[in-house]
Coordinates of C-alpha atoms and ligand atoms in Angstrom, one line a residue:
Chain A
M1 CA -4.3 -29.0 7.8
A2 CA -2.5 -26.7 10.2
N3 CA 0.1 -25.7 7.6
V4 CA 1.0 -22.2 6.5
L5 CA 1.8 -21.2 2.9
A6 CA 4.1 -18.4 2.1
Y7 CA 3.9 -16.7 -1.3
V8 CA 7.5 -15.9 -2.2
E9 CA 8.3 -13.1 -4.6
I10 CA 11.2 -13.4 -7.0
R11 CA 12.3 -10.3 -8.9
D12 CA 15.0 -10.6 -11.5
A13 CA 15.9 -14.0 -10.2
I14 CA 16.5 -12.7 -6.7
F15 CA 14.4 -13.4 -3.6
E16 CA 13.5 -10.2 -1.9
K17 CA 14.1 -9.6 1.8
T18 CA 10.3 -9.3 2.2
S19 CA 10.1 -12.9 1.0
R20 CA 12.4 -14.1 3.7
E21 CA 10.3 -12.1 6.2
V22 CA 7.1 -13.8 5.0
L23 CA 8.8 -17.3 5.1
T24 CA 10.0 -16.6 8.7
A25 CA 6.6 -15.5 9.8
A26 CA 5.0 -18.6 8.1
H27 CA 7.4 -20.8 9.9
Q28 CA 6.6 -19.3 13.3
L29 CA 2.9 -19.3 12.7
A30 CA 3.0 -22.9 11.5
A31 CA 5.0 -23.9 14.6
T32 CA 2.4 -22.3 16.8
L33 CA -0.4 -24.1 15.0
G34 CA 1.5 -27.4 15.0
G35 CA 2.0 -27.6 11.2
Q36 CA 4.6 -27.0 8.5
A37 CA 5.6 -24.0 6.5
H38 CA 5.4 -24.3 2.8
A39 CA 6.5 -21.9 0.1
V40 CA 5.1 -21.2 -3.4
V41 CA 7.1 -19.4 -6.1
L42 CA 6.3 -18.6 -9.7
G43 CA 9.1 -17.6 -12.0
A44 CA 11.0 -18.1 -15.2
I45 CA 13.0 -21.2 -16.0
G46 CA 15.7 -21.4 -13.4
V47 CA 13.7 -20.4 -10.5
K48 CA 13.9 -24.0 -9.2
T49 CA 17.6 -23.8 -8.6
A50 CA 17.3 -20.5 -6.8
A51 CA 14.4 -21.8 -4.7
T52 CA 16.5 -24.4 -2.8
E53 CA 17.6 -21.4 -0.7
L54 CA 14.1 -21.1 0.7
A55 CA 14.7 -24.3 2.8
S56 CA 17.1 -22.3 5.0
Y57 CA 14.1 -20.1 6.1
G58 CA 12.2 -23.1 7.3
A59 CA 10.2 -24.3 4.2
E60 CA 9.4 -28.0 4.4
K61 CA 8.0 -28.0 0.9
I62 CA 8.6 -25.6 -2.0
F63 CA 6.0 -25.5 -4.7
I64 CA 7.4 -24.3 -8.0
Y65 CA 5.7 -23.1 -11.1
E66 CA 8.2 -22.5 -13.8
D67 CA 7.4 -20.9 -17.1
E68 CA 9.3 -18.5 -19.4
S69 CA 6.3 -16.1 -19.3
L70 CA 6.6 -15.8 -15.6
A71 CA 9.8 -13.8 -15.7
L72 CA 7.3 -10.9 -15.2
Y73 CA 4.4 -10.9 -12.7
Q74 CA 1.3 -12.4 -14.4
P75 CA -1.6 -11.7 -12.1
D76 CA -4.0 -14.3 -13.5
V77 CA -1.6 -17.2 -13.4
N78 CA -0.3 -16.3 -10.0
S79 CA -3.8 -16.1 -8.6
A80 CA -4.9 -19.4 -10.2
V81 CA -1.8 -21.2 -8.8
V82 CA -2.1 -19.8 -5.3
T83 CA -5.8 -20.3 -5.1
A84 CA -5.5 -23.9 -6.1
L85 CA -3.0 -24.5 -3.2
A86 CA -5.1 -22.4 -0.8
E87 CA -8.1 -24.5 -1.6
S88 CA -6.3 -27.8 -1.1
G89 CA -7.4 -28.0 2.5
Q90 CA -3.8 -28.2 3.8
Y91 CA -3.6 -24.6 4.9
E92 CA -4.8 -22.6 7.9
A93 CA -3.1 -19.4 6.5
V94 CA -1.6 -18.0 3.4
L95 CA 0.9 -15.2 3.8
F96 CA 2.0 -12.6 1.2
P97 CA 4.4 -9.8 1.3
A98 CA 2.7 -6.4 1.4
T99 CA 4.6 -5.3 -1.7
A100 CA 3.1 -4.0 -5.0
R101 CA 2.8 -7.6 -6.2
G102 CA 1.6 -9.1 -2.9
K103 CA -1.1 -6.5 -2.4
D104 CA -2.3 -6.8 -6.0
L105 CA -2.5 -10.6 -5.8
A106 CA -3.9 -11.4 -2.3
P107 CA -7.3 -9.9 -2.9
R108 CA -7.6 -11.8 -6.2
V109 CA -7.1 -15.0 -4.3
G110 CA -9.4 -13.7 -1.6
A111 CA -12.3 -13.1 -4.0
K112 CA -11.9 -16.6 -5.4
L113 CA -12.0 -18.1 -2.0
G114 CA -14.7 -15.8 -0.7
H115 CA -12.4 -14.4 2.0
T116 CA -11.4 -10.8 3.0
V117 CA -7.6 -10.3 3.2
A118 CA -6.0 -8.6 6.2
T119 CA -3.7 -6.0 4.6
E120 CA -0.3 -4.8 6.0
V121 CA -0.4 -7.0 9.1
V122 CA 2.2 -6.0 11.7
A123 CA 1.5 -8.7 14.4
W124 CA -0.3 -12.0 14.9
T125 CA -1.4 -14.3 17.7
V126 CA -3.3 -17.5 17.9
E127 CA -6.1 -17.4 20.5
G128 CA -8.2 -20.5 21.2
G129 CA -7.3 -21.9 17.8
D130 CA -8.2 -18.6 16.0
I131 CA -5.7 -16.5 14.2
V132 CA -5.9 -12.9 15.4
V133 CA -4.0 -10.1 13.7
Q134 CA -3.2 -6.4 14.1
R135 CA -3.0 -4.0 11.2
P136 CA -2.9 -0.2 11.0
M137 CA -5.9 1.7 9.6
F138 CA -6.4 5.4 9.0
A139 CA -2.8 5.7 7.8
G140 CA -1.5 4.3 11.1
K141 CA -3.7 6.7 13.3
A142 CA -5.5 3.6 14.6
M143 CA -4.6 -0.1 15.1
A144 CA -7.3 -2.7 14.3
T145 CA -7.4 -6.1 15.9
L146 CA -9.1 -8.7 13.6
K147 CA -10.1 -12.3 13.9
F148 CA -10.4 -14.7 11.0
T149 CA -13.6 -16.7 11.3
T150 CA -12.9 -19.0 8.4
G151 CA -9.7 -20.5 7.0
P152 CA -7.4 -20.2 5.3
A153 CA -6.6 -16.8 6.8
L154 CA -5.2 -14.5 4.0
M155 CA -2.9 -11.7 4.9
T156 CA -0.2 -9.4 3.5
L157 CA 2.7 -8.6 5.9
R158 CA 4.1 -5.2 6.2
P159 CA 7.8 -5.1 5.1
N160 CA 10.5 -4.7 7.7
V161 CA 8.3 -5.8 10.6
F162 CA 9.0 -9.5 10.8
E163 CA 12.8 -10.1 11.1
P164 CA 14.0 -12.9 8.8
E165 CA 15.5 -15.8 10.8
E166 CA 17.4 -18.8 9.4
K167 CA 15.8 -22.1 10.2
T168 CA 16.1 -25.4 8.5
G169 CA 13.4 -27.1 6.5
A170 CA 13.4 -30.1 4.3
G171 CA 12.9 -27.9 1.2
E172 CA 11.3 -30.7 -0.9
I173 CA 10.7 -29.2 -4.3
V174 CA 7.3 -29.9 -5.9
S175 CA 6.7 -28.9 -9.4
L176 CA 3.1 -27.7 -10.2
E177 CA 1.1 -28.4 -13.3
T178 CA -0.4 -25.7 -15.5
P179 CA -3.2 -24.1 -13.6
E180 CA -6.8 -23.9 -14.8
G181 CA -8.3 -20.5 -15.4
P182 CA -8.5 -17.7 -18.0
V183 CA -5.6 -15.3 -18.6
R184 CA -7.1 -11.8 -19.0
V185 CA -4.1 -9.6 -18.4
T186 CA -0.5 -9.8 -19.7
T187 CA 2.4 -8.0 -18.1
T188 CA 4.6 -7.0 -21.0
A189 CA 7.4 -5.1 -19.4
V190 CA 8.8 -3.9 -16.2
E191 CA 10.9 -0.7 -16.1
I192 CA 13.0 -0.3 -13.0
G193 CA 14.9 3.0 -12.7
D194 CA 18.2 2.0 -11.0
R195 CA 18.3 -1.7 -10.2
N196 CA 20.9 -1.2 -7.4
K197 CA 18.7 1.4 -5.8
L198 CA 16.7 0.1 -2.9
D199 CA 13.1 1.1 -2.8
V200 CA 12.2 3.4 0.1
G201 CA 9.4 1.1 1.2
E202 CA 11.7 -1.8 1.7
A203 CA 14.8 -0.2 3.1
S204 CA 15.8 -0.7 6.7
I205 CA 17.3 2.8 6.9
V206 CA 15.6 5.8 5.2
V207 CA 16.9 9.4 4.8
S208 CA 14.1 11.7 3.8
G209 CA 14.5 15.3 2.6
G210 CA 11.9 18.0 2.8
R211 CA 11.5 21.5 1.6
G212 CA 14.2 22.6 3.9
M213 CA 16.7 21.1 1.4
Q214 CA 15.9 24.2 -0.7
G215 CA 16.4 22.6 -4.1
P216 CA 17.2 19.4 -6.0
E217 CA 20.8 20.6 -6.5
N218 CA 21.4 20.1 -2.7
W219 CA 20.4 16.4 -2.7
H220 CA 24.0 15.2 -2.9
I221 CA 24.4 15.8 0.8
L222 CA 21.6 13.3 1.5
E223 CA 23.0 10.9 -1.1
E224 CA 26.3 11.0 0.7
L225 CA 24.6 10.3 4.0
V226 CA 22.8 7.3 2.5
E227 CA 26.0 6.0 1.1
A228 CA 27.7 6.3 4.5
L229 CA 24.8 4.3 6.0
G230 CA 25.4 1.4 3.7
D231 CA 23.4 -0.9 1.3
E232 CA 20.3 -1.1 3.5
A233 CA 19.7 2.7 3.2
A234 CA 17.5 4.5 0.7
L235 CA 16.3 8.1 0.0
G236 CA 12.8 9.3 0.7
A237 CA 11.1 12.7 0.2
S238 CA 8.2 14.7 1.5
R239 CA 5.3 15.6 -0.7
A240 CA 6.3 19.2 -0.9
V241 CA 9.5 18.1 -2.5
V242 CA 7.8 15.8 -4.9
D243 CA 5.2 18.3 -5.9
A244 CA 8.0 20.8 -6.6
G245 CA 9.5 18.3 -9.0
W246 CA 12.7 18.0 -7.0
R247 CA 12.3 14.2 -6.6
D248 CA 10.2 11.4 -8.1
H249 CA 6.9 10.3 -6.6
G250 CA 8.3 6.8 -6.1
E251 CA 10.4 8.3 -3.2
Q252 CA 7.5 10.1 -1.5
V253 CA 6.8 9.0 2.1
G254 CA 3.4 9.6 3.7
Q255 CA -0.3 9.1 3.3
T256 CA -0.2 9.5 -0.5
G257 CA 3.2 8.0 -0.9
K258 CA 4.9 5.0 0.7
T259 CA 4.5 3.7 4.1
V260 CA 7.8 2.9 5.6
S261 CA 8.9 0.8 8.6
P262 CA 12.6 1.2 8.7
N263 CA 14.8 0.5 11.8
L264 CA 16.1 4.1 11.5
Y265 CA 14.4 7.1 9.8
F266 CA 16.1 10.5 9.3
A267 CA 13.7 13.4 8.6
V268 CA 15.9 16.2 7.2
G269 CA 14.3 19.6 6.7
V270 CA 10.8 17.9 7.0
S271 CA 8.3 19.8 9.1
G272 CA 6.3 16.7 10.1
A273 CA 2.8 17.4 8.7
I274 CA 0.2 14.8 9.7
Q275 CA 0.2 13.3 6.2
H276 CA 3.9 12.8 6.3
L277 CA 3.8 11.2 9.8
A278 CA 1.2 8.8 8.5
G279 CA 3.9 7.1 6.5
I280 CA 6.4 6.7 9.3
R281 CA 4.3 5.5 12.3
T282 CA 5.9 2.1 12.3
A283 CA 9.4 3.4 11.9
K284 CA 11.4 2.1 14.9
V285 CA 13.8 5.0 15.6
I286 CA 13.2 8.5 14.2
V287 CA 15.8 11.2 14.0
A288 CA 14.9 14.8 13.0
I289 CA 17.1 17.5 11.8
N290 CA 15.4 20.9 11.6
R291 CA 16.2 24.5 12.3
D292 CA 12.8 25.2 13.8
A293 CA 12.7 23.9 17.4
D294 CA 8.9 24.0 17.3
A295 CA 8.6 21.8 14.1
P296 CA 6.0 19.0 14.8
I297 CA 8.5 16.4 13.6
F298 CA 10.3 16.8 17.0
G299 CA 7.1 15.7 18.7
V300 CA 7.4 12.2 17.2
S301 CA 11.1 11.7 16.8
D302 CA 13.3 9.8 19.3
F303 CA 16.2 12.1 18.8
G304 CA 16.5 15.6 17.3
I305 CA 19.1 18.1 16.4
V306 CA 18.0 21.7 16.1
G307 CA 20.1 23.4 13.5
D308 CA 20.8 24.2 9.9
L309 CA 20.8 21.0 8.0
F310 CA 23.5 22.2 5.7
E311 CA 25.8 22.4 8.6
V312 CA 24.7 19.3 10.5
V313 CA 24.3 16.7 7.8
P314 CA 27.9 16.8 6.4
V315 CA 29.2 16.4 10.0
L316 CA 26.8 13.6 10.6
T317 CA 27.8 11.8 7.4
E318 CA 31.5 12.0 8.3
A319 CA 30.8 10.7 11.8
I320 CA 28.8 7.8 10.5
R321 CA 31.6 7.0 8.0
Q322 CA 34.0 6.8 10.9
V323 CA 31.8 4.7 13.0
R324 CA 31.1 2.3 10.2
G325 CA 34.7 2.3 9.0
S326 CA 36.0 1.3 12.5
G327 CA 33.3 -1.5 12.6
Chain B
M1 CA -16.7 5.1 -23.7
N2 CA -19.0 4.4 -20.8
T3 CA -17.2 4.4 -17.4
I4 CA -18.3 3.5 -14.0
V5 CA -16.4 5.1 -11.1
C6 CA -16.7 3.7 -7.5
I7 CA -16.2 6.3 -4.9
K8 CA -16.0 6.1 -1.2
R9 CA -16.7 8.8 1.4
V10 CA -13.9 8.9 3.9
P11 CA -12.6 11.1 6.7
D12 CA -10.3 13.9 5.5
S13 CA -6.6 12.9 5.7
A14 CA -5.9 15.6 8.4
T15 CA -8.5 13.9 10.7
R16 CA -7.4 13.3 14.3
V17 CA -8.7 9.7 14.8
R18 CA -10.8 9.1 17.9
V19 CA -12.3 5.7 18.5
A20 CA -16.1 5.7 19.2
E21 CA -17.7 4.2 22.3
D22 CA -18.3 0.8 20.6
G23 CA -14.5 0.5 20.5
R24 CA -14.6 -0.6 16.9
S25 CA -15.2 2.5 14.8
L26 CA -14.3 6.1 14.2
D27 CA -16.0 8.7 16.3
P28 CA -17.5 10.9 13.5
A29 CA -17.9 13.9 15.8
G30 CA -16.1 16.9 14.3
V31 CA -14.7 14.9 11.4
K32 CA -14.7 16.4 7.9
F33 CA -15.6 13.8 5.2
V34 CA -14.4 14.0 1.7
I35 CA -14.3 11.8 -1.5
N36 CA -11.4 9.4 -1.1
P37 CA -8.5 11.3 -2.7
Y38 CA -7.5 8.5 -5.0
D39 CA -11.1 8.2 -6.2
E40 CA -10.9 11.8 -7.4
F41 CA -8.2 10.7 -9.9
A42 CA -10.5 8.0 -11.1
L43 CA -13.4 10.5 -11.5
E44 CA -11.2 13.0 -13.3
E45 CA -10.0 10.3 -15.7
A46 CA -13.5 9.1 -16.6
I47 CA -14.8 12.7 -17.1
R48 CA -11.8 13.6 -19.3
R49 CA -12.1 10.5 -21.5
K50 CA -15.8 11.3 -22.0
E51 CA -15.0 14.9 -22.8
Q52 CA -12.3 14.0 -25.3
A53 CA -14.4 11.4 -27.0
G54 CA -17.4 13.7 -27.1
E55 CA -19.6 10.8 -26.2
G56 CA -20.3 8.2 -23.5
S57 CA -21.3 8.4 -19.9
V58 CA -19.9 8.5 -16.4
V59 CA -21.8 6.8 -13.6
A60 CA -20.6 7.2 -10.0
I61 CA -21.4 4.5 -7.5
A62 CA -20.9 4.8 -3.7
L63 CA -21.8 2.3 -1.0
G64 CA -22.3 3.7 2.4
S65 CA -24.6 5.6 4.7
A66 CA -27.1 8.2 3.5
D67 CA -24.4 10.9 4.0
A68 CA -22.5 9.4 1.1
A69 CA -25.0 11.1 -1.2
E70 CA -23.1 14.3 -0.5
S71 CA -20.0 12.8 -2.1
L72 CA -22.0 11.6 -5.1
R73 CA -23.4 15.2 -5.6
Q74 CA -19.9 16.4 -5.7
A75 CA -19.0 13.7 -8.3
L76 CA -22.0 14.9 -10.4
A77 CA -20.8 18.5 -10.0
M78 CA -17.3 17.5 -11.3
G79 CA -19.0 16.0 -14.4
A80 CA -20.4 12.6 -13.7
D81 CA -23.8 12.1 -15.5
E82 CA -25.5 9.8 -13.0
A83 CA -25.0 8.5 -9.5
V84 CA -26.1 5.5 -7.5
L85 CA -26.0 5.2 -3.7
L86 CA -26.0 1.7 -2.3
R87 CA -27.2 2.5 1.1
C88 CA -26.3 0.5 4.2
E89 CA -25.3 1.2 7.7
G90 CA -22.4 0.0 9.8
L91 CA -18.9 -1.3 9.1
H92 CA -18.2 -3.5 6.2
D93 CA -15.0 -5.0 4.9
A94 CA -13.7 -5.6 1.5
L95 CA -15.4 -8.8 0.4
P96 CA -19.1 -8.0 1.1
V97 CA -18.6 -4.4 -0.2
S98 CA -17.0 -5.8 -3.4
R99 CA -19.8 -8.3 -3.9
A100 CA -22.5 -5.6 -3.6
L101 CA -20.6 -3.2 -6.0
A102 CA -20.1 -6.1 -8.5
D103 CA -23.8 -6.9 -8.3
E104 CA -24.8 -3.3 -9.1
I105 CA -22.2 -3.0 -11.9
Q106 CA -23.1 -6.3 -13.5
G107 CA -26.5 -5.1 -14.7
R108 CA -25.0 -2.0 -16.5
E109 CA -23.4 -1.3 -19.8
F110 CA -19.8 -0.1 -19.5
D111 CA -16.3 -0.3 -21.0
L112 CA -14.3 0.6 -17.9
V113 CA -14.7 0.5 -14.2
L114 CA -12.4 2.8 -12.3
F115 CA -11.4 2.8 -8.7
G116 CA -9.0 4.6 -6.4
K117 CA -6.0 2.4 -5.5
Q118 CA -6.9 2.4 -1.8
A119 CA -9.5 3.9 0.6
I120 CA -7.6 6.1 3.1
D121 CA -9.8 5.0 6.0
D122 CA -9.4 1.2 5.9
D123 CA -6.3 1.3 3.7
N124 CA -7.4 -2.1 2.3
M125 CA -6.3 -2.0 -1.3
Q126 CA -8.7 -4.9 -2.1
V127 CA -12.0 -3.8 -3.5
P128 CA -10.9 -3.2 -7.1
Q129 CA -9.3 -6.6 -7.5
M130 CA -12.3 -8.4 -5.9
V131 CA -14.9 -6.6 -8.0
A132 CA -12.8 -7.6 -11.1
E133 CA -12.8 -11.2 -10.0
F134 CA -16.5 -11.2 -9.4
L135 CA -17.1 -9.7 -12.8
G136 CA -14.6 -12.0 -14.5
L137 CA -12.8 -9.0 -16.0
P138 CA -9.1 -8.0 -16.5
C139 CA -7.7 -5.8 -13.8
A140 CA -4.7 -3.6 -13.2
T141 CA -4.1 -1.8 -10.0
V142 CA -2.1 1.3 -8.8
V143 CA -2.1 2.7 -12.4
V144 CA -0.4 6.0 -13.1
D145 CA -0.8 6.0 -16.9
L146 CA -3.6 4.6 -18.9
S147 CA -3.9 4.5 -22.7
V148 CA -6.9 3.0 -24.5
S149 CA -7.2 2.5 -28.3
D150 CA -9.5 0.2 -30.3
G151 CA -10.7 -1.6 -27.2
R152 CA -7.1 -2.4 -26.0
V153 CA -5.7 -1.0 -22.8
S154 CA -2.1 -0.4 -21.9
A155 CA -1.7 0.5 -18.2
R156 CA 1.4 1.4 -16.3
R157 CA 1.4 0.5 -12.7
E158 CA 3.7 1.6 -9.9
V159 CA 5.9 -1.1 -8.4
E160 CA 9.0 -0.9 -6.2
G161 CA 11.5 1.3 -7.9
G162 CA 9.7 1.6 -11.2
Q163 CA 6.7 0.7 -13.3
E164 CA 5.2 -2.4 -14.8
V165 CA 3.2 -2.4 -18.0
M166 CA 0.0 -4.5 -18.3
E167 CA -2.1 -5.0 -21.4
F168 CA -5.6 -6.2 -21.7
S169 CA -8.9 -5.6 -23.6
L170 CA -12.1 -3.7 -22.6
P171 CA -14.2 -4.1 -20.6
A172 CA -11.8 -3.9 -17.7
V173 CA -11.3 -2.8 -14.1
V174 CA -8.5 -0.3 -13.2
S175 CA -7.5 1.2 -9.9
V176 CA -5.6 4.4 -10.1
Q177 CA -2.8 6.2 -8.2
K178 CA -1.7 9.8 -7.8
G179 CA 0.1 11.0 -10.9
L180 CA -2.5 9.9 -13.4
N181 CA -4.0 13.4 -13.7
E182 CA -4.9 16.6 -11.8
P183 CA -8.5 16.4 -10.5
R184 CA -10.6 19.5 -11.2
Y185 CA -12.6 21.5 -8.8
P186 CA -16.4 21.5 -9.5
S187 CA -17.3 24.8 -11.2
L188 CA -20.3 26.8 -10.1
K189 CA -22.0 25.8 -13.3
G190 CA -21.2 22.2 -12.5
I191 CA -22.7 22.5 -9.0
M192 CA -25.9 24.0 -10.4
A193 CA -26.1 21.3 -13.1
A194 CA -25.6 18.5 -10.5
K195 CA -28.9 19.4 -8.8
K196 CA -30.8 18.2 -11.8
K197 CA -28.8 15.0 -12.5
P198 CA -30.2 11.7 -11.4
L199 CA -29.1 10.2 -8.0
E200 CA -30.7 6.9 -7.3
E201 CA -30.7 5.4 -3.9
K202 CA -31.0 1.7 -3.2
E203 CA -31.0 -0.2 0.1
V204 CA -28.6 -3.1 0.1
V205 CA -28.0 -5.9 2.6
L206 CA -24.4 -7.1 2.7
S207 CA -23.3 -10.7 3.2
S208 CA -21.3 -11.4 6.4
S209 CA -17.6 -11.3 6.5
T210 CA -14.8 -13.8 7.2
L211 CA -12.7 -11.2 9.1
M212 CA -14.2 -9.9 12.3
L213 CA -13.1 -6.5 13.6
L214 CA -12.6 -7.1 17.4
S215 CA -11.3 -3.6 18.3
L216 CA -9.9 -0.4 17.0
D217 CA -7.3 1.3 19.2
E218 CA -5.6 4.7 19.1
P219 CA -1.8 3.9 19.2
P220 CA 0.0 5.2 22.3
A221 CA 1.1 8.8 21.8
P222 CA 4.8 8.6 20.8
A223 CA 7.1 9.5 23.7
A224 CA 8.1 13.1 23.3
G225 CA 11.3 13.3 21.4
R226 CA 14.6 14.3 23.0
I227 CA 16.5 17.1 21.5
V228 CA 20.1 15.9 21.8
G229 CA 21.5 19.3 21.0
E230 CA 21.9 22.2 18.6
G231 CA 23.9 22.4 15.4
P232 CA 26.8 20.2 14.3
D233 CA 28.2 20.0 17.9
A234 CA 25.3 17.7 18.7
V235 CA 26.4 15.1 16.2
P236 CA 28.6 13.0 18.6
E237 CA 25.8 12.8 21.2
L238 CA 23.4 11.7 18.4
I239 CA 25.8 9.0 17.3
R240 CA 26.3 7.8 20.9
A241 CA 22.5 7.7 21.5
L242 CA 21.9 5.8 18.3
R243 CA 24.6 3.2 19.1
E244 CA 24.2 2.8 22.8
E245 CA 20.6 3.6 23.6
V246 CA 18.9 2.0 20.6
G247 CA 21.6 0.0 18.9
A248 CA 20.6 1.5 15.6
L249 CA 24.0 2.0 13.9
Ligands
LIG401 C1 -4.5 14.8 1.0 C2 -3.1 15.1 1.4 C3 -2.2 14.1 1.3 C4 -0.8 14.4 1.6 N1 0.1 13.4 1.5 C5 1.4 13.7 1.9 C6 2.4 12.6 1.8 O1 2.1 11.5 1.4 N2 3.6 12.9 2.2 C7 4.0 14.2 2.7 O2 5.2 14.3 3.0 N3 3.1 15.1 2.7 C8 1.8 15.0 2.3 N4 0.9 16.0 2.3 C9 1.5 17.4 2.5 C10 1.7 17.8 3.9 O3 0.5 18.3 4.4 C11 2.8 18.9 3.9 O4 2.5 19.9 3.1 C12 4.2 18.4 3.5 O5 4.5 17.1 4.1 C13 5.3 19.4 3.8 O6 6.5 19.0 3.3 P1 7.9 19.5 4.0 O7 7.9 19.1 5.4 O8 9.0 19.1 3.1 O9 7.8 21.1 3.9 P2 7.5 22.2 5.0 O10 6.3 21.9 5.7 O11 7.6 23.5 4.2 O12 8.7 22.1 6.0 C14 10.0 22.4 5.7 C15 10.8 22.3 7.0 O13 12.2 22.5 6.7 C16 12.8 23.2 7.8 N5 14.0 23.9 7.3 C17 14.0 24.9 6.3 N6 15.3 25.2 6.1 C18 16.1 24.4 6.9 C19 17.5 24.3 7.1 N7 18.4 25.1 6.4 N8 17.9 23.5 8.0 C20 17.0 22.7 8.7 N9 15.7 22.8 8.5 C21 15.2 23.6 7.6 C22 11.7 24.2 8.2 O14 11.9 24.6 9.6 C23 10.4 23.3 8.0 O15 10.1 22.6 9.2 C24 -0.4 15.7 2.0 C25 -1.4 16.7 2.1 C26 -2.7 16.4 1.8 C27 -3.7 17.5 1.9
LIG402 N1 -18.0 1.7 0.1 C1 -17.5 1.9 -1.1 N2 -18.2 2.5 -2.1 C2 -17.7 2.7 -3.3 N3 -16.4 2.4 -3.7 C3 -15.7 1.9 -2.7 C4 -16.1 1.5 -1.4 N4 -15.1 1.0 -0.7 C5 -14.0 0.9 -1.6 N5 -14.4 1.5 -2.8 C6 -13.5 1.6 -4.0 O1 -12.4 0.7 -3.9 C7 -11.2 1.5 -3.8 C8 -10.2 0.7 -2.9 O2 -10.8 0.6 -1.6 P1 -10.2 -0.3 -0.5 O3 -10.0 -1.7 -1.1 O4 -11.2 -0.3 0.6 O5 -8.9 0.2 -0.1 C9 -11.6 2.9 -3.4 O6 -10.6 3.8 -3.7 C10 -12.9 3.0 -4.0 O7 -12.7 3.4 -5.4

């Protein structure tokens, strides 16, 4: 009864970091409630072999639904499978990653169960047996505290907030039967630009460029900085830059772009408009490089350098290469 | 093509959020309210499709306080034909709102129901999927490209690092993302015409929720940043601070 179910996302046969985060949170919440963490994963044939890895993040049971059609995200099958488990009476909570897929799926399950979902949760506690969560609203300008009055509690977890932690679980694999329910939508293709490129919403280090970059031809200096920062780093952009057509909308950070929560955020030639700040409120450390000492970005950044980015960034990149190189 | 568009009246994105005395809601004093920006893409899409086809209707529905009528007037001025206000006071979360919207939509004739991908006040991203479940209709969310022919829909949705293509038949529910189109401003002619278009008001009572809002808090103001120095000479100090003070490198 006091178990917690984690919905695990597999893309291209690889478990995403967000899935390890969700599993870790499920394990901790289950431990607090005195139950077990279970995982559910849907994917193409072969997912079963990959899924054994989930035991090392504390999953006692791993429910698998394998079908060739599930190489892509099929919303109706996913919601039928997760709803059936959620309704089984074993679970006090069902946790999803707050990714494109998790945020599409959780409300579908919510409607079937008759429960509202808590979106982009950043913290949870258990108070007198009730699950209480915190989530940003108004683009992070306010934090809401919410209590679930009926179980199972459904929530999506904001990426990069819950640190993955290795734990051992039994990892018993349970294969699921074909779910009941109509299939109304078919996902026929997924087109990912550069598979090796980390999405700005999931990266743990983000380097964003603004209008101060003066043109798309200058972006190589930020690309070099990202490369120096390693595999966990990704590029971001302000809306001014996206509207000018210098970068794709997929990289936009802010109220009408992505919300990011990296450990380290670099704002380079970004003024720090309120709508940009809305996307970076849960970033842990913010560094600003701007030639205008009065730019609002300095008001929210932990560390700032006032100066011409074209002079500062190459020196910074070189310094980071040295630091990283020497371990 | 008959389209229903659900629009929400929300505080403008530049609003400085102050929590009201009840400790659970936004203090509306001095706040400018607008149509949720994503809902404008939905409205634009519906109006364009009608204009291109030369037939069909666009109905805008909003659930909210009496003030939401202002947003509906604006939708009529952009080109919607008809508007419905489901009037209720107070704070409501996704499930009861979705149920009330679905109940209203159920009784109507439509091919497509359009939503914004997310309301910028509660940032929930739930209502479209829930309404679709209640109506038993296909649903695609965060759509940046929508093509419809012979009752079949192909929708491209934004996912991490790319796009996903979903296919389904009408009638259907779609939530839209920036990039789909460029919303128009209402013309003077549109504003005049809107005054004569029907805007129906209905009182609704919402079911209770399973998620209770205990409090809304303004996050602590970020500690004022520290300027570590000027120009490239400040880089070593930045590196030191990142490594030693916050362990970030
Ligand atoms: C409804 C709505 C939604 C929005 N959503 C978003 C959003 O999601 N994301 C977003 O980013 N914005 C958003 N905006 C836009 C936002 O208001 C700002 O216009 C935008 O963020 C500004 O981008 P910027 O900082 O790159 O450009 P600017 O404000 O022009 O700033 C450029 C900065 O670069 C600095 N600079 C110039 N040259 C140099 C140099 N050589 N070296 C160092 N510094 C230099 C300047 O001092 C300046 O501070 C939204 C606006 C609205 C109305
Ligand atoms: N009160 C409401 N009235 C009309 N439409 C709404 C309302 N709340 C949400 N919506 C619609 O649902 C979308 C997603 O909202 P949300 O799930 O609250 O983020 C919005 O962009 C609107 O299109």
